[in-house]
XYZ file of C-alpha atoms in Angstrom:
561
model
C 5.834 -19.221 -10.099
C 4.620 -19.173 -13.811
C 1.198 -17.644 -12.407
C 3.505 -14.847 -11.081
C 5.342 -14.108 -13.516
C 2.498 -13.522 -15.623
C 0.920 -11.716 -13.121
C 3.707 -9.022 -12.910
C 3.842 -8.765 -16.412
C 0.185 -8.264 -17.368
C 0.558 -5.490 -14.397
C 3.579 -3.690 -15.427
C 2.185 -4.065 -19.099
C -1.321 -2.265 -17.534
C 0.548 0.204 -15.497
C 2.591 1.604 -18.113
C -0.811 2.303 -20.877
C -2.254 3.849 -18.059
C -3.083 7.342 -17.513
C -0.245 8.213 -14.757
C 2.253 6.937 -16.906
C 1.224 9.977 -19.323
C 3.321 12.540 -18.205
C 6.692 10.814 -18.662
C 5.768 9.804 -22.306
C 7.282 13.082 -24.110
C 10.001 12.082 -22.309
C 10.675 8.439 -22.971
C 9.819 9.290 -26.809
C 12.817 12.054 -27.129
C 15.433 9.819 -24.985
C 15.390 7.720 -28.201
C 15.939 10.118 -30.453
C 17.941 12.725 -29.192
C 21.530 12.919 -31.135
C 24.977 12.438 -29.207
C 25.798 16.627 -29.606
C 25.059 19.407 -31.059
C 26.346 18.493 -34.878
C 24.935 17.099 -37.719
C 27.089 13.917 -37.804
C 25.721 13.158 -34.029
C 22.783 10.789 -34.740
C 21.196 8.921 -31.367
C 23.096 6.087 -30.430
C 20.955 2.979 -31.819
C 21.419 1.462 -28.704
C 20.434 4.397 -26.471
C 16.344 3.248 -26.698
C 17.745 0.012 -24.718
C 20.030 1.593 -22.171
C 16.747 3.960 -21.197
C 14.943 0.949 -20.575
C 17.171 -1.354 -19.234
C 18.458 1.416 -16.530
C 14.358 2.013 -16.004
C 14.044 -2.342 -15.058
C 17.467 -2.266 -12.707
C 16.003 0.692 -11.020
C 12.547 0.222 -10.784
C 13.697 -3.416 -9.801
C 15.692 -2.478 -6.829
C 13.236 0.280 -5.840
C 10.165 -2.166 -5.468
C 12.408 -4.753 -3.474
C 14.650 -3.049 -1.235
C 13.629 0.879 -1.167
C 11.439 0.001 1.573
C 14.057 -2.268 3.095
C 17.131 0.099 3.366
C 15.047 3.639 4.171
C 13.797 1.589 7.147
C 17.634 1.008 8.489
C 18.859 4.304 7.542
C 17.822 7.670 9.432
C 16.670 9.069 5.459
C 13.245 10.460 3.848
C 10.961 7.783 2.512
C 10.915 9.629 -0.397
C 14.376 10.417 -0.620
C 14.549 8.154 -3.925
C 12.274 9.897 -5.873
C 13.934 13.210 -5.300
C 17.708 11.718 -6.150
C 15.644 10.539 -9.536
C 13.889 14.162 -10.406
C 17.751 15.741 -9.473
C 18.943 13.434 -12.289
C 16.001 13.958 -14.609
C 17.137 17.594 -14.168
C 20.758 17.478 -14.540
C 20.514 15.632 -17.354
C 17.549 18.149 -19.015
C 20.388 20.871 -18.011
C 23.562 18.750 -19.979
C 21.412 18.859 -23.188
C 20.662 22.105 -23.052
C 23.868 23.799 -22.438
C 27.344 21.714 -23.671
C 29.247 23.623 -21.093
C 27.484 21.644 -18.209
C 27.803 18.500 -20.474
C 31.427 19.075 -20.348
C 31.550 19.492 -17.024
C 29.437 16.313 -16.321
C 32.337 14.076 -18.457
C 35.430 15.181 -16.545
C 35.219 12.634 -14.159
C 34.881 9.979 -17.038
C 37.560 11.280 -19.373
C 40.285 9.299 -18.056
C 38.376 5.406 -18.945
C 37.620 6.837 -22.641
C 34.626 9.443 -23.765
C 31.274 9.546 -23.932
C 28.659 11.732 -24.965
C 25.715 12.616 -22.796
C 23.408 10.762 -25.312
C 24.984 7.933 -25.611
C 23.809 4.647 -24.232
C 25.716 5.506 -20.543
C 23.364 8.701 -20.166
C 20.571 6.524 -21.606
C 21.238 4.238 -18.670
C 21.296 6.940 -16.210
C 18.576 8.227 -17.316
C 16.552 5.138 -17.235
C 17.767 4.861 -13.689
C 16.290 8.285 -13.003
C 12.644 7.499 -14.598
C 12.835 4.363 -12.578
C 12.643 6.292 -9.473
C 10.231 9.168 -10.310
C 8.162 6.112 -11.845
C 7.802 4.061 -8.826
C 4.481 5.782 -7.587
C 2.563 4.668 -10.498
C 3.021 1.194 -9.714
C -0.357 0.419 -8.574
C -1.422 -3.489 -6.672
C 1.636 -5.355 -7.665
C 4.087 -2.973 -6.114
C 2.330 -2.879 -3.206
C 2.449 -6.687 -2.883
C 6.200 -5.997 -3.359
C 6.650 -3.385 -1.302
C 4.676 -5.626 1.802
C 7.423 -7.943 0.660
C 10.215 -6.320 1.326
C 8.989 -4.365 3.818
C 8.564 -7.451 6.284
C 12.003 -9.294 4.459
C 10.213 -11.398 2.854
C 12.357 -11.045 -0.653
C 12.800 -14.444 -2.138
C 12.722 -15.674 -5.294
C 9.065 -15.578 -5.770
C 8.932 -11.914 -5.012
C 12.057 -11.154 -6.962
C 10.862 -13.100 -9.649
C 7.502 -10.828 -9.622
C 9.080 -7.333 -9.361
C 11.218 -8.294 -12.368
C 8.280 -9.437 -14.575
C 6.190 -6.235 -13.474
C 9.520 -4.136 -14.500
C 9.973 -5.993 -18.128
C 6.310 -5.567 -18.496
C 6.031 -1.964 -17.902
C 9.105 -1.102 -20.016
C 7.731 -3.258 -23.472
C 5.292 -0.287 -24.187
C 7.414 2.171 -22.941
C 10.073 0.540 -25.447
C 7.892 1.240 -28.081
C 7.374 4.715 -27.572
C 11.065 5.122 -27.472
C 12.073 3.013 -30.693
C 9.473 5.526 -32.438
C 11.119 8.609 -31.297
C 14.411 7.097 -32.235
C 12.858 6.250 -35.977
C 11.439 10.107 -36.076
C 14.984 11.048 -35.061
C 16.291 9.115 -38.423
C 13.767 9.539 -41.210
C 12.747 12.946 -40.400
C 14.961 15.696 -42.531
C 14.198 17.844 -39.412
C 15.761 16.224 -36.718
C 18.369 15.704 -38.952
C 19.588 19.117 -39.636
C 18.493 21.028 -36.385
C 20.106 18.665 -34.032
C 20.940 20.939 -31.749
C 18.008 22.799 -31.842
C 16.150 19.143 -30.753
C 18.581 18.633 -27.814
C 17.795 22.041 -26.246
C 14.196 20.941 -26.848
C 14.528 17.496 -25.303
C 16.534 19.006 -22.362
C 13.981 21.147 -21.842
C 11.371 19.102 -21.263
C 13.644 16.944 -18.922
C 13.465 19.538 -16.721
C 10.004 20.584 -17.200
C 8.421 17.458 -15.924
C 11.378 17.487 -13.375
C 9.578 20.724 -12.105
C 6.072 19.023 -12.866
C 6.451 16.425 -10.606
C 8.082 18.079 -7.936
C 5.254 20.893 -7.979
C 2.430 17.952 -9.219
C 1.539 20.051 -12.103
C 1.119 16.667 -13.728
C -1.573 15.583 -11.453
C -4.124 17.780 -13.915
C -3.433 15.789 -16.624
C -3.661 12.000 -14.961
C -7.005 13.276 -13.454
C -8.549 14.589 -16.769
C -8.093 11.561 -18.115
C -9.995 8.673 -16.991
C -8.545 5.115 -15.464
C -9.626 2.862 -17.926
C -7.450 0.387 -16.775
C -8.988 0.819 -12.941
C -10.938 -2.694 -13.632
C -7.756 -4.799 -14.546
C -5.804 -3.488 -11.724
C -9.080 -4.507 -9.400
C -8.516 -8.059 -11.139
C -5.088 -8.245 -10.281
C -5.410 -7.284 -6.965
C -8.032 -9.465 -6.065
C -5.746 -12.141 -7.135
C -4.380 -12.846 -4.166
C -0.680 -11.742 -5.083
C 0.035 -10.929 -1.492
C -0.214 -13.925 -0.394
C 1.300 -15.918 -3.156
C 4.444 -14.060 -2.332
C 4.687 -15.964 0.686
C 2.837 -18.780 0.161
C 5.732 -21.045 0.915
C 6.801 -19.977 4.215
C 4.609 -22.283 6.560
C 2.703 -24.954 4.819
C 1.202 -25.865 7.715
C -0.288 -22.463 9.232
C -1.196 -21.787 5.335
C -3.171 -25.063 5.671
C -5.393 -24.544 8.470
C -6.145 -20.700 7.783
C -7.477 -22.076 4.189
C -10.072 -24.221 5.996
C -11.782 -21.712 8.113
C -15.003 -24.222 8.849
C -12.932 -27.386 9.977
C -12.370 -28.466 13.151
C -8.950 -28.877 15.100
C -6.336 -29.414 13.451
C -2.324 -30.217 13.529
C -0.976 -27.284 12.239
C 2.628 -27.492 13.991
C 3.990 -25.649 17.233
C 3.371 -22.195 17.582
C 5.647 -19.632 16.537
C 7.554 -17.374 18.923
C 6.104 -14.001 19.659
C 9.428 -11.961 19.350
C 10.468 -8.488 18.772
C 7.766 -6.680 21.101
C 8.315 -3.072 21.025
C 5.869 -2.791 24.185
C 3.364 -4.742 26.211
C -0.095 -3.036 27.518
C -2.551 -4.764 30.074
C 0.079 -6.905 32.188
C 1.567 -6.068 35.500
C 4.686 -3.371 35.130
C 4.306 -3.562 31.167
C 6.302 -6.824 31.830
C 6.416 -9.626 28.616
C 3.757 -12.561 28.795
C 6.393 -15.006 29.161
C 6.185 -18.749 27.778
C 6.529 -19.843 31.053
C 3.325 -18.053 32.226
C 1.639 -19.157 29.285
C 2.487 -22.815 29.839
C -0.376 -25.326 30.276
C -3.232 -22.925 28.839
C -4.752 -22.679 25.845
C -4.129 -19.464 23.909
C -5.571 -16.956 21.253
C -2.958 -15.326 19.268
C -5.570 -12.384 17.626
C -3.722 -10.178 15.278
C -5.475 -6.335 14.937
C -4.691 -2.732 14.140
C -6.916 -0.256 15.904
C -8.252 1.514 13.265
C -9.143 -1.555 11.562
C -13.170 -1.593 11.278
C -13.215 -5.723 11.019
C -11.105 -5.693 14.047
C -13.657 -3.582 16.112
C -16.011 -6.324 15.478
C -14.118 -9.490 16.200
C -12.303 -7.863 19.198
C -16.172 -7.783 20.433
C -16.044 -11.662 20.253
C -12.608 -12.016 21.528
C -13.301 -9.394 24.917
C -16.401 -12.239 25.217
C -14.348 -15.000 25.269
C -11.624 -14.010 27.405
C -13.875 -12.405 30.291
C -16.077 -15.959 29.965
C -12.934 -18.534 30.215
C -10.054 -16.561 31.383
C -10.625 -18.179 35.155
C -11.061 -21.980 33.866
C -7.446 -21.552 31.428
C -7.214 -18.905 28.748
C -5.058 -16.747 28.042
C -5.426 -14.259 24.804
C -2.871 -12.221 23.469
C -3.660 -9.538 20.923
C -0.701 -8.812 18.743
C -0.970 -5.086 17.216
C 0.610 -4.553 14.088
C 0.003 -1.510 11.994
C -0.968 -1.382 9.273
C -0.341 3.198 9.450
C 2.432 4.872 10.441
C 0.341 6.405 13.390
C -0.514 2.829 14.627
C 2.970 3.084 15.625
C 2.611 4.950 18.388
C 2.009 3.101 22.087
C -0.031 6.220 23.058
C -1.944 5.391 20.025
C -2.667 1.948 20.300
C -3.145 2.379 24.293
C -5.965 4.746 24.043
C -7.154 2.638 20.870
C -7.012 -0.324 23.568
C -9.194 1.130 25.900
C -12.058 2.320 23.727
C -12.731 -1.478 22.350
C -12.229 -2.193 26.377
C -9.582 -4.536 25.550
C -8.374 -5.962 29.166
C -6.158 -8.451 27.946
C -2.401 -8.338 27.251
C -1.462 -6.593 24.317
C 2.051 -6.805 22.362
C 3.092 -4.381 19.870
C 4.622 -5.872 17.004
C 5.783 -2.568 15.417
C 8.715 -4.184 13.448
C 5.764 -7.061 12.162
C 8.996 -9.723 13.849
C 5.620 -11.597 15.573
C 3.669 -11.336 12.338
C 6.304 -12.741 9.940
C 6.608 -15.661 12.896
C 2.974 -16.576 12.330
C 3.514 -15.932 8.448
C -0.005 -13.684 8.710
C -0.932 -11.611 6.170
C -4.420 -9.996 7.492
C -6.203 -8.178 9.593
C -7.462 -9.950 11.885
C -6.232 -13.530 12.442
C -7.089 -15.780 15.549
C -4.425 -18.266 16.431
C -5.698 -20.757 18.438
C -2.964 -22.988 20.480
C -3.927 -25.981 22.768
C -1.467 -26.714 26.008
C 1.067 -28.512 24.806
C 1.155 -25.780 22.540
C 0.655 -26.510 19.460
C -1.504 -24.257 16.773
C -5.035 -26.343 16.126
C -6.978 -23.514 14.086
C -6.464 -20.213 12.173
C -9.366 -18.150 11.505
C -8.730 -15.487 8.985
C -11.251 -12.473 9.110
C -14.626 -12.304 10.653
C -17.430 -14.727 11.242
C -18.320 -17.759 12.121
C -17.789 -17.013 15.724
C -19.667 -19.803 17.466
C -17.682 -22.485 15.823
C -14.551 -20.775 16.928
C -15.886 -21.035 20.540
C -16.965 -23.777 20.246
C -13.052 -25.414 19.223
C -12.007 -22.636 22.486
C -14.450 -25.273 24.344
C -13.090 -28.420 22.967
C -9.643 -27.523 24.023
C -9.929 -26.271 27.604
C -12.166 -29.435 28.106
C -9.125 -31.394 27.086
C -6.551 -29.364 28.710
C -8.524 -30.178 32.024
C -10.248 -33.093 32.115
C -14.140 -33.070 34.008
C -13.699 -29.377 34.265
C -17.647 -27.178 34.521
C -16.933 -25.094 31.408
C -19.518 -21.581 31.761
C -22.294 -21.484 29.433
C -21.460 -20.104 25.636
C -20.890 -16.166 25.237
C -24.039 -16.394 23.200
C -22.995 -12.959 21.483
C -24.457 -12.415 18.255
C -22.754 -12.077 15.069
C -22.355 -8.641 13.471
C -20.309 -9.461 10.440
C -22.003 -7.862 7.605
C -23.561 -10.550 4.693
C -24.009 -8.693 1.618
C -22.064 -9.622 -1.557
C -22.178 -5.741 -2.850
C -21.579 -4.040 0.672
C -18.630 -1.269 -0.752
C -14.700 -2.631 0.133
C -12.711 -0.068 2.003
C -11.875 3.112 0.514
C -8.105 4.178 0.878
C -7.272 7.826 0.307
C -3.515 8.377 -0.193
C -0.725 8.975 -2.553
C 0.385 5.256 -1.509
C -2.822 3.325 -1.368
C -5.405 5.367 -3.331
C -8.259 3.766 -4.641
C -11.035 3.455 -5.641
C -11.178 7.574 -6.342
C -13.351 9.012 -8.773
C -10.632 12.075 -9.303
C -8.032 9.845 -10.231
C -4.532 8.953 -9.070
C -3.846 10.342 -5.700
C -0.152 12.044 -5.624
C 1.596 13.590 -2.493
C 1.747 17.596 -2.068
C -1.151 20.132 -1.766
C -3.836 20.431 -4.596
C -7.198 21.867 -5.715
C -9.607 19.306 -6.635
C -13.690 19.300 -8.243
C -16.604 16.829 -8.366
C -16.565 14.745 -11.370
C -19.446 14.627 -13.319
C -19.892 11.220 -12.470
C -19.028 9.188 -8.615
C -19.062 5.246 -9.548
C -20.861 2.569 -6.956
C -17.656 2.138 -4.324
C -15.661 5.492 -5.104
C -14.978 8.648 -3.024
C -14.418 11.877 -4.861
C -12.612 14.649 -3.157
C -13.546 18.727 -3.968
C -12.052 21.939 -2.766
C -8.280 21.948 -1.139
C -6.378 18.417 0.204
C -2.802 17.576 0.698
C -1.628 14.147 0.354
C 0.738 12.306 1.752
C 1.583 8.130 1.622
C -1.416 7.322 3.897
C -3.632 9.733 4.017
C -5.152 13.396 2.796
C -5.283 16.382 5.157
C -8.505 19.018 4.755
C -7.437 22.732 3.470
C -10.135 25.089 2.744
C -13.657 24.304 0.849
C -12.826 20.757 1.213
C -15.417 17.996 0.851
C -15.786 14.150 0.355
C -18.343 12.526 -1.535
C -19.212 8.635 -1.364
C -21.237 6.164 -3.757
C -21.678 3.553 -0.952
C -23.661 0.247 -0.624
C -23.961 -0.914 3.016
C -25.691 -1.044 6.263
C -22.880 1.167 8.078
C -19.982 3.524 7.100
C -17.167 4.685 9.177
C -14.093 6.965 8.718
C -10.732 6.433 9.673
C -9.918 10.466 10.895
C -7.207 12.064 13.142
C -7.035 16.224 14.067
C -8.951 18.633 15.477
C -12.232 20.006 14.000
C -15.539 18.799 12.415
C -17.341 16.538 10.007
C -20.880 17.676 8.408
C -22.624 14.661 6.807
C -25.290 14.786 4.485
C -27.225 11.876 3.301
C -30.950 11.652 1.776
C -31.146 15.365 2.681
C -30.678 14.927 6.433
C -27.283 16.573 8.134
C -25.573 15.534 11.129
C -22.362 16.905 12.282
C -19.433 14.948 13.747
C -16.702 16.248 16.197
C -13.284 15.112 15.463
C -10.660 15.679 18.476
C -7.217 13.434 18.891
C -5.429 10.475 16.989
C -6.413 8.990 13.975
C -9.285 6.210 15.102
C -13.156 5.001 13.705
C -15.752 7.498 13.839
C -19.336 5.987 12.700
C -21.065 8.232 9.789
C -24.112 5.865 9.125
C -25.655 3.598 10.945
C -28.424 1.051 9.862
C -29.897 -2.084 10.047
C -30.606 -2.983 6.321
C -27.986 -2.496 3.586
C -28.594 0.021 0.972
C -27.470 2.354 -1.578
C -26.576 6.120 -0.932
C -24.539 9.071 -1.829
C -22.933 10.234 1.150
C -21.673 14.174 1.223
C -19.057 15.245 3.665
C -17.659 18.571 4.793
C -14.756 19.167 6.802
C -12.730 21.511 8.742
C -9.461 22.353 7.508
C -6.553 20.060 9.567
C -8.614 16.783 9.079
C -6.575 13.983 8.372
C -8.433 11.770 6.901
C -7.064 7.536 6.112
C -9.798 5.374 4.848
C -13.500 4.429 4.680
C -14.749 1.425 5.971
C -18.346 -0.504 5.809
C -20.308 -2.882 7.542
């Protein structure tokens, strides 16, 4: 829990001296020191520096842990938050500017005793508001949080964490505000043109109100560099995601942490529950227990469009064509991890390409995957027949000793039974320490890009000088949204890659010119969002991959191998 704690606060503490956080700075320094009204004898509440921040933690609190939550159960935006913040932000830029509308803003509040609009209940509110425009900024602990309380998992280790990362991000933002509040004091200034500085401060409420709507703001987080891109990489290589959870089932936790073992006892299996749809089994009907009974089964978590998955699902297809007739039974539980993965015309067509004959349940609501306590893509359960789980196998690899325990069990299950010979498939999972990790492009799950923070809505973007090992940098027009960026016109990818293979995760309709080491090939791009292969080798190795793409590309991640 300690670990945790700390975690959230070294994040929130990162987050908020980062370059995102830049544009609401002017604003957090005037909330301290902007006077009560328009008069002389109107200095800021001392208090008011406080309110800001403590309405900033309660909101960005709540955001993190149950935004994701309560959007899912009510027919709203997923962004609907952030544009109830920016209204506030702007209402309250409008109040300072012109007492009339403050006036009219304190009826309702007249009858339980007066207060000004810069008082400490505005600074609240407004701390509330910058809660909500701030939560995109939140970089690899939200997202841990978010996961959290997008699958229900909100206990007090994930509660605890969101709180920490909220504290830590509002000690420098504190700061900022206590000095604006001291300027507000000492200076003769702000002192005798007090109304002069609340037209001012008002003003630039609703300025960046209008900047972030219109992501005018995105020009100055991308002119600045991330210097704090290697301590978020630290933290989210932590392993915060799963430390979240860590205390759900001991026993599955166990097994998955000793990949190499052999069998072991690590409790019945869960149920597989809340199945939007199943593919592959006579009428669509469930794979009941019932049919199940008396075989031994593989429980293989995958999303489609997940590149590892394409590999092991290579494996699993072996395995299940090799012993299906002498009593195995595999299920392959799809949860997505995008919003298109959703879609059972999706994940059907996805099904057929990695000529995936076996039944298929789609977990959309992850009720299966919070069963099994899983937290990656993809995860082998593998349950003897009495049916309880004897091994988890976490990622790719090591597929002959997984076969081999497939072996030991149906051997057990049925006594003197002539097992076939071993798939004998080889092993594809790539070896090298520096192959690139995936790329994500998206105003939710950006990184690593060379332009900087990614932020939703339509915008013109250049070539940096410089494209680290691992990045992508994007050039001419893209829109983003939470998951991906769409192609406009003159747009192009470039990609500072180590590995043997790269892919792209792309839906739409159009084309794909690559360029690498001066040869071009082109790529046509027609349907859903699934894995199209832009390099292909034997050897790892180091290149600088150029793309070009048709407008109405929409384009999700890179992967390598």
């Amino acid at each position: 829990m300690l670990t945790l704690i700390l975690i959230g606060l070294v994040g929130g503490f990162v987050t908020a001296v980062s370059p995102c956080v830049l544009p609401v700075l002017p604003l957090v320094f005037l909330s301290g020191g902007v006077p009560a009204s328009g008069t002389a004898a109107g200095p800021a509440h001392k208090g008011r520096s406080y309110a800001v921040m403590g309405g900033l933690v309660v909101s960005f609190s709540l955001i993190t842990l149950f935004g994701t939550l309560v959007l899912g159960a009510l027919p709203l935006p997923q962004d609907i938050i952030r544009w109830v913040g920016l209204g506030v932000l702007l209402l309250l830029g409008v109040a300072m500017m012109f007492p009339a509308v403050q006036d009219l803003l304190e009826r309702p509040f007249a009858r339980i005793g007066q207060r000004q609009i810069g008082g400490r209940r505005s600074g609240f509110v407004l701390g509330l508001a910058l809660g909500a425009v701030y939560v995109p900024c939140a970089g690899p602990v939200l997202a841990a949080i978010t996961v959290a309380g997008a699958t229900q998992r909100i206990g007090v280790q994930t509660a605890a964490l969101a709180i920490a990362f909220a504290i830590g991000t509002a000690i420098p933002l504190l700061f900022f505000a206590l000095a604006g509040r001291r300027i507000g004091e000492r200076v003769r200034a702000f002192r005798s043109r007090q109304r002069g500085v609340r037209f001012v401060a008002g003003l630039t409420f609703v300025l960046l109100a209008f900047g972030l709507t219109f992501n005018v703001t995105d020009v100055l987080q991308r002119s600045v560099p991330d210097y704090t891109a290697r301590v978020n990489k630290a933290i989210a290589d932590s392993g915060i995601a799963e430390a979240l959870d860590a205390d759900r089932n001991q026993s599955l936790r166990r097994c998955a942490a000793e990949p190499a073992s052999g069998l072991l006892d690590c409790g019945p299996a869960p149920e597989i529950s809340g199945i939007q749809q199943w593919l592959n089994t006579p009428q669509g009907a469930p794979l009941t227990e019932s049919a199940r009974a008396g075989k031994v089964v593989l429980v293989d978590f995958w999303a489609y469009s997940c590149i590892n998955c394409h590999r092991s699902i290579q494996h699993v297809n072996a395995w299940y064509e090799k012993y299906r007739s002498v009593g195995l039974e595999v299920i392959g539980v799809h949860t997505p991890e995008y919003a298109f993965e959703h879609v059972p015309g999706n994940v059907r067509a996805g099904a057929e390409r990695l000529a995936i004959t076996y039944p298929v349940a789609l977990d959309n609501d992850f009720r299966t995957w919070e069963n099994f306590d899983n937290y990656a893509w993809p995860t082998e359960y593998l349950i003897d027949a009495r049916g309880q789980v004897r091994h988890v196998a976490v990622g790719e690899g090591n597929y002959s000793h997984r076969e081999s325990l497939i072996r030991k069990l149906l051997a057990d299950a049925r006594p003197g039974i002539a097992l076939p010979p071993p798939t004998g498939l080889p092993d594809a999972t790539p070896t090298d320490p520096n192959q690139t990790r995936e790329v994500a492009l998206g105003a939710g799950r950006s990184g690593p890009v060379a332009n900087g923070t990614l932020d939703e809505g339509t915008d013109t973007f250049t070539y940096p000088a410089e494209i680290g090992s691992g990045e992508a940098a994007l050039d001419g027009t893209w829109s983003a949204d939470r998951e991906s960026v769409t192609s406009g016109p003159d747009a192009g990818i470039k990609l500072n890659f180590s590995a043997s293979e790269v892919h792209i995760d792309v839906g739409g309709t159009g084309t794909i010119t690559a360029t690498l080491d001066g040869k071009t090939t082109t790529h046509t791009i027609s349907g859903a969002p699934n894995i199209h292969r832009l390099v292909s080798g034997t050897k790892p190795r180091q290149g600088l991959l150029t793309l070009t793409l048709t407008p109405g590309l929409k384009v999700h991640s890179f992967t390598f191998g």
